[in-house]
């Protein structure tokens, strides 16, 4: 009996030590996330997570040893339940549990899960026990096929993305300077449009020199070369007609 109690005390000491190490590791990670969230990198986060995982693994090994007594067979009973504040309990729990009252005893001294959770666990255990080896192997094979298919899809998509990224020489051009100049010339000068008269660019219109037409004289209307030739061609005919009419008028006046 004394030997069993001794093993029990040693197991509890080892479990408490592992739990304290686990608590310190979790606190260190939380502190890094809250205080060093701008400077923390992924390898540092993985290192802290590996420390927590190692503590959990060690705790599991301690509980899985043959020398470890079955803690689930032990019953924990409260010695004193009170609504008054207990300073010793506050110090032991680091301020988390100030009062050991009837409301929190079922939660803190629970040695078994909730009835609904326990029922689901028993159903899963029974289902796993009734499963034959052949059915289990078939399910594992099917699961591996699905995982392999998903992995192939992800790998293929990654390769395509890497090839597409490497083939890009730079930023794709979404505009054309020549088309822009033609559009500005069409709006400002009417270039390429069939109009009877060219009224020139509107007020405040900026026209590039490469597509700008001939500059009209100061104070004169803006004309294109075709309109200028047309006006020059019409002027001599009007003059000749007037001269001819004058010659016809003078004989009658005499």
CSV table of C-alpha atoms in Angstrom, one decimal:
chain,number,residue,atom,x,y,z
A,1,UNK,CA,0.0,0.0,0.0
A,2,UNK,CA,2.8,2.4,0.9
A,3,UNK,CA,4.6,1.5,-2.4
A,4,UNK,CA,1.5,2.4,-4.4
A,5,UNK,CA,1.0,5.6,-2.6
A,6,UNK,CA,4.7,6.5,-3.2
A,7,UNK,CA,4.3,5.8,-6.9
A,8,UNK,CA,1.2,7.9,-6.9
A,9,UNK,CA,2.9,10.9,-5.3
A,10,UNK,CA,5.9,10.6,-7.7
A,11,UNK,CA,3.5,10.6,-10.6
A,12,UNK,CA,1.7,13.6,-9.4
A,13,UNK,CA,4.9,15.5,-8.9
A,14,UNK,CA,6.1,14.6,-12.4
A,15,UNK,CA,2.7,15.7,-13.8
A,16,UNK,CA,2.7,18.9,-11.9
A,17,UNK,CA,6.2,19.7,-13.1
A,18,UNK,CA,5.3,19.0,-16.7
A,19,UNK,CA,2.2,21.1,-16.4
A,20,UNK,CA,4.2,24.0,-15.0
A,21,UNK,CA,6.7,23.7,-17.9
A,22,UNK,CA,3.8,23.6,-20.4
A,23,UNK,CA,2.2,26.7,-18.7
A,24,UNK,CA,5.5,28.7,-19.0
A,25,UNK,CA,5.9,27.7,-22.6
A,26,UNK,CA,2.3,28.8,-23.4
A,27,UNK,CA,2.8,32.1,-21.6
A,28,UNK,CA,6.1,32.7,-23.5
A,29,UNK,CA,4.4,32.2,-26.8
A,30,UNK,CA,1.5,34.5,-25.8
A,31,UNK,CA,3.9,37.1,-24.7
A,32,UNK,CA,5.8,37.0,-28.0
A,33,UNK,CA,2.6,37.2,-30.0
A,34,UNK,CA,1.4,40.2,-27.9
A,35,UNK,CA,4.7,42.1,-27.5
A,36,UNK,CA,6.8,41.1,-30.5
A,37,UNK,CA,4.1,40.6,-33.2
A,38,UNK,CA,5.9,43.1,-35.5
A,39,UNK,CA,9.3,41.3,-35.3
A,40,UNK,CA,8.4,37.6,-34.9
A,41,UNK,CA,9.0,35.4,-37.9
A,42,UNK,CA,7.7,32.0,-38.8
A,43,UNK,CA,10.8,29.9,-37.7
A,44,UNK,CA,10.6,31.5,-34.2
A,45,UNK,CA,6.9,30.7,-34.0
A,46,UNK,CA,7.5,27.1,-35.0
A,47,UNK,CA,10.3,26.8,-32.4
A,48,UNK,CA,7.9,27.9,-29.6
A,49,UNK,CA,5.2,25.6,-30.9
A,50,UNK,CA,7.7,22.7,-30.9
A,51,UNK,CA,8.5,23.4,-27.2
A,52,UNK,CA,4.9,23.2,-26.3
A,53,UNK,CA,4.5,20.0,-28.3
A,54,UNK,CA,7.4,18.4,-26.6
A,55,UNK,CA,5.9,19.2,-23.1
A,56,UNK,CA,2.6,17.7,-24.2
A,57,UNK,CA,4.4,14.6,-25.5
A,58,UNK,CA,6.3,14.2,-22.2
A,59,UNK,CA,3.1,14.6,-20.2
A,60,UNK,CA,1.5,11.9,-22.3
A,61,UNK,CA,4.4,9.5,-21.8
A,62,UNK,CA,4.2,10.0,-18.0
A,63,UNK,CA,0.5,9.1,-18.0
A,64,UNK,CA,1.0,6.2,-20.3
A,65,UNK,CA,3.7,4.4,-18.2
A,66,UNK,CA,2.8,1.1,-16.5
A,67,UNK,CA,4.0,2.4,-13.1
A,68,UNK,CA,1.6,5.3,-13.3
A,69,UNK,CA,-1.6,4.5,-11.4
A,70,UNK,CA,-4.9,4.9,-13.2
A,71,UNK,CA,-5.9,8.4,-12.2
A,72,UNK,CA,-9.4,8.0,-13.6
A,73,UNK,CA,-10.1,5.5,-10.8
A,74,UNK,CA,-9.4,8.2,-8.2
A,75,UNK,CA,-12.1,10.3,-6.7
A,76,UNK,CA,-11.4,14.0,-5.7
A,77,UNK,CA,-13.6,15.4,-3.0
A,78,UNK,CA,-13.6,19.0,-1.7
A,79,UNK,CA,-12.6,19.4,1.9
A,80,UNK,CA,-14.1,22.8,2.3
A,81,UNK,CA,-16.7,24.6,0.2
A,82,UNK,CA,-17.2,28.3,1.1
A,83,UNK,CA,-18.5,31.5,-0.4
A,84,UNK,CA,-15.7,33.5,1.3
A,85,UNK,CA,-12.5,34.6,-0.4
A,86,UNK,CA,-9.6,32.3,0.2
A,87,UNK,CA,-6.2,34.0,0.0
A,88,UNK,CA,-4.3,30.7,-0.1
A,89,UNK,CA,-6.4,29.5,-3.0
A,90,UNK,CA,-5.8,32.8,-4.8
A,91,UNK,CA,-2.0,32.4,-4.4
A,92,UNK,CA,-2.1,28.8,-5.5
A,93,UNK,CA,-4.1,29.5,-8.6
A,94,UNK,CA,-2.3,32.7,-9.3
A,95,UNK,CA,-5.5,34.8,-8.9
A,96,UNK,CA,-7.7,32.7,-11.2
A,97,UNK,CA,-9.9,31.1,-8.5
A,98,UNK,CA,-10.6,33.4,-5.5
A,99,UNK,CA,-13.5,31.4,-4.1
A,100,UNK,CA,-14.1,27.7,-3.9
A,101,UNK,CA,-17.9,27.7,-4.0
A,102,UNK,CA,-20.6,25.3,-5.0
A,103,UNK,CA,-20.8,26.9,-8.5
A,104,UNK,CA,-17.2,26.1,-9.6
A,105,UNK,CA,-16.6,22.8,-7.8
A,106,UNK,CA,-18.3,20.7,-10.5
A,107,UNK,CA,-16.2,22.3,-13.2
A,108,UNK,CA,-12.8,22.2,-11.4
A,109,UNK,CA,-13.2,18.8,-9.8
A,110,UNK,CA,-14.7,17.0,-12.8
A,111,UNK,CA,-12.9,13.8,-13.5
A,112,UNK,CA,-15.1,12.7,-16.4
A,113,UNK,CA,-16.2,14.6,-19.5
A,114,UNK,CA,-19.7,15.9,-20.0
A,115,UNK,CA,-22.4,13.2,-20.4
A,116,UNK,CA,-23.0,14.2,-24.1
A,117,UNK,CA,-19.3,14.1,-24.9
A,118,UNK,CA,-18.8,10.8,-23.0
A,119,UNK,CA,-21.7,9.3,-25.0
A,120,UNK,CA,-20.2,10.4,-28.3
A,121,UNK,CA,-16.8,9.0,-27.3
A,122,UNK,CA,-18.3,5.6,-26.4
A,123,UNK,CA,-20.1,5.5,-29.7
A,124,UNK,CA,-16.9,6.2,-31.6
A,125,UNK,CA,-15.0,3.6,-29.6
A,126,UNK,CA,-17.7,1.0,-30.2
A,127,UNK,CA,-17.7,1.8,-33.9
A,128,UNK,CA,-14.0,1.4,-34.1
A,129,UNK,CA,-14.1,-1.9,-32.2
A,130,UNK,CA,-16.7,-3.4,-34.5
A,131,UNK,CA,-14.7,-2.4,-37.6
A,132,UNK,CA,-12.8,-5.4,-39.2
A,133,UNK,CA,-9.3,-5.2,-40.4
A,134,UNK,CA,-10.2,-5.5,-44.1
A,135,UNK,CA,-12.7,-2.7,-43.9
A,136,UNK,CA,-10.2,-0.6,-42.0
A,137,UNK,CA,-7.5,-1.2,-44.7
A,138,UNK,CA,-10.0,-0.4,-47.4
A,139,UNK,CA,-10.9,2.9,-45.7
A,140,UNK,CA,-7.2,3.8,-45.2
A,141,UNK,CA,-6.5,3.0,-48.9
A,142,UNK,CA,-9.4,5.1,-50.1
A,143,UNK,CA,-8.3,7.9,-47.8
A,144,UNK,CA,-4.7,7.7,-49.2
A,145,UNK,CA,-6.1,7.9,-52.8
A,146,UNK,CA,-8.1,11.0,-52.0
A,147,UNK,CA,-5.1,12.7,-50.3
A,148,UNK,CA,-2.8,11.8,-53.2
A,149,UNK,CA,-5.3,13.2,-55.7
A,150,UNK,CA,-5.6,16.4,-53.8
A,151,UNK,CA,-1.8,16.6,-53.5
A,152,UNK,CA,-1.4,16.1,-57.3
A,153,UNK,CA,-3.9,18.9,-58.0
A,154,UNK,CA,-2.1,21.3,-55.7
A,155,UNK,CA,1.3,20.4,-57.1
A,156,UNK,CA,0.1,20.8,-60.7
A,157,UNK,CA,-1.5,24.2,-59.9
A,158,UNK,CA,1.7,25.3,-58.2
A,159,UNK,CA,3.8,24.3,-61.2
A,160,UNK,CA,1.5,26.1,-63.6
A,161,UNK,CA,1.7,29.2,-61.4
A,162,UNK,CA,5.5,29.1,-61.2
A,163,UNK,CA,5.7,28.7,-65.0
A,164,UNK,CA,3.3,31.6,-65.6
A,165,UNK,CA,5.2,33.8,-63.1
A,166,UNK,CA,8.6,33.0,-64.7
A,167,UNK,CA,7.3,33.7,-68.2
A,168,UNK,CA,6.2,37.2,-67.4
A,169,UNK,CA,8.8,39.6,-68.6
A,170,UNK,CA,7.2,42.6,-66.9
A,171,UNK,CA,4.0,44.6,-66.5
A,172,UNK,CA,1.6,43.9,-69.4
A,173,UNK,CA,0.9,47.0,-71.5
A,174,UNK,CA,-2.7,48.0,-71.4
A,175,UNK,CA,-2.5,51.1,-73.7
A,176,UNK,CA,-1.1,52.3,-77.0
A,177,UNK,CA,0.5,55.7,-77.5
A,178,UNK,CA,-0.2,55.6,-81.3
A,179,UNK,CA,-3.9,55.0,-80.6
A,180,UNK,CA,-4.0,57.7,-78.0
A,181,UNK,CA,-2.5,60.2,-80.4
A,182,UNK,CA,-5.0,59.2,-83.1
A,183,UNK,CA,-7.9,59.7,-80.7
A,184,UNK,CA,-6.6,63.1,-79.6
A,185,UNK,CA,-6.2,64.2,-83.2
A,186,UNK,CA,-9.7,63.0,-84.1
A,187,UNK,CA,-11.3,64.9,-81.2
A,188,UNK,CA,-9.1,68.0,-81.4
A,189,UNK,CA,-8.4,68.5,-85.1
A,190,UNK,CA,-10.9,66.2,-86.7
A,191,UNK,CA,-8.1,64.1,-88.3
A,192,UNK,CA,-9.4,61.1,-90.1
A,193,UNK,CA,-13.0,62.3,-89.9
A,194,UNK,CA,-14.9,63.5,-93.0
A,195,UNK,CA,-16.1,67.0,-92.2
A,196,UNK,CA,-17.1,69.8,-94.7
A,197,UNK,CA,-15.2,72.4,-92.6
A,198,UNK,CA,-12.5,72.1,-90.0
A,199,UNK,CA,-13.1,74.4,-87.1
A,200,UNK,CA,-9.9,73.5,-85.4
A,201,UNK,CA,-9.3,72.4,-81.8
A,202,UNK,CA,-11.6,73.5,-79.1
A,203,UNK,CA,-10.7,75.9,-76.4
A,204,UNK,CA,-8.0,74.6,-74.1
A,205,UNK,CA,-7.4,71.5,-76.2
A,206,UNK,CA,-3.8,70.1,-76.0
A,207,UNK,CA,-2.8,68.6,-79.4
A,208,UNK,CA,0.7,67.0,-79.8
A,209,UNK,CA,3.0,68.6,-82.4
A,210,UNK,CA,3.3,65.4,-84.3
A,211,UNK,CA,-0.4,65.4,-85.3
A,212,UNK,CA,-1.0,69.2,-85.3
A,213,UNK,CA,-2.0,70.8,-88.6
A,214,UNK,CA,-0.7,74.0,-90.2
A,215,UNK,CA,-0.9,77.0,-87.9
A,216,UNK,CA,-3.5,79.6,-89.1
A,217,UNK,CA,-2.5,83.3,-89.3
A,218,UNK,CA,-3.1,85.6,-86.2
A,219,UNK,CA,-6.8,86.5,-85.9
A,220,UNK,CA,-7.8,84.3,-88.9
A,221,UNK,CA,-9.9,81.2,-89.0
A,222,UNK,CA,-8.2,77.8,-88.7
A,223,UNK,CA,-8.2,76.1,-92.1
A,224,UNK,CA,-6.9,72.8,-93.4
A,225,UNK,CA,-4.7,72.7,-96.6
A,226,UNK,CA,-7.7,71.3,-98.5
A,227,UNK,CA,-10.0,74.2,-97.5
A,228,UNK,CA,-7.3,76.8,-98.4
A,229,UNK,CA,-6.9,75.4,-101.9
A,230,UNK,CA,-10.6,75.3,-102.3
A,231,UNK,CA,-11.0,78.9,-101.3
A,232,UNK,CA,-8.1,80.0,-103.5
A,233,UNK,CA,-9.7,78.2,-106.4
A,234,UNK,CA,-13.0,79.9,-106.0
A,235,UNK,CA,-11.6,83.5,-105.7
A,236,UNK,CA,-10.2,84.0,-109.3
A,237,UNK,CA,-13.5,82.8,-110.8
A,238,UNK,CA,-15.5,85.4,-108.8
A,239,UNK,CA,-13.1,88.2,-109.9
A,240,UNK,CA,-13.3,87.3,-113.6
A,241,UNK,CA,-17.1,87.3,-113.4
A,242,UNK,CA,-17.1,90.8,-111.9
A,243,UNK,CA,-14.6,92.2,-114.6
A,244,UNK,CA,-16.7,90.7,-117.4
A,245,UNK,CA,-19.8,92.3,-116.0
A,246,UNK,CA,-18.1,95.7,-115.8
A,247,UNK,CA,-17.1,95.5,-119.5
A,248,UNK,CA,-20.6,94.8,-120.5
A,249,UNK,CA,-21.9,97.8,-118.5
A,250,UNK,CA,-19.6,100.5,-119.8
A,251,UNK,CA,-20.8,100.5,-123.5
A,252,UNK,CA,-24.3,101.1,-122.4
A,253,UNK,CA,-23.2,103.9,-120.2
A,254,UNK,CA,-21.5,105.7,-123.0
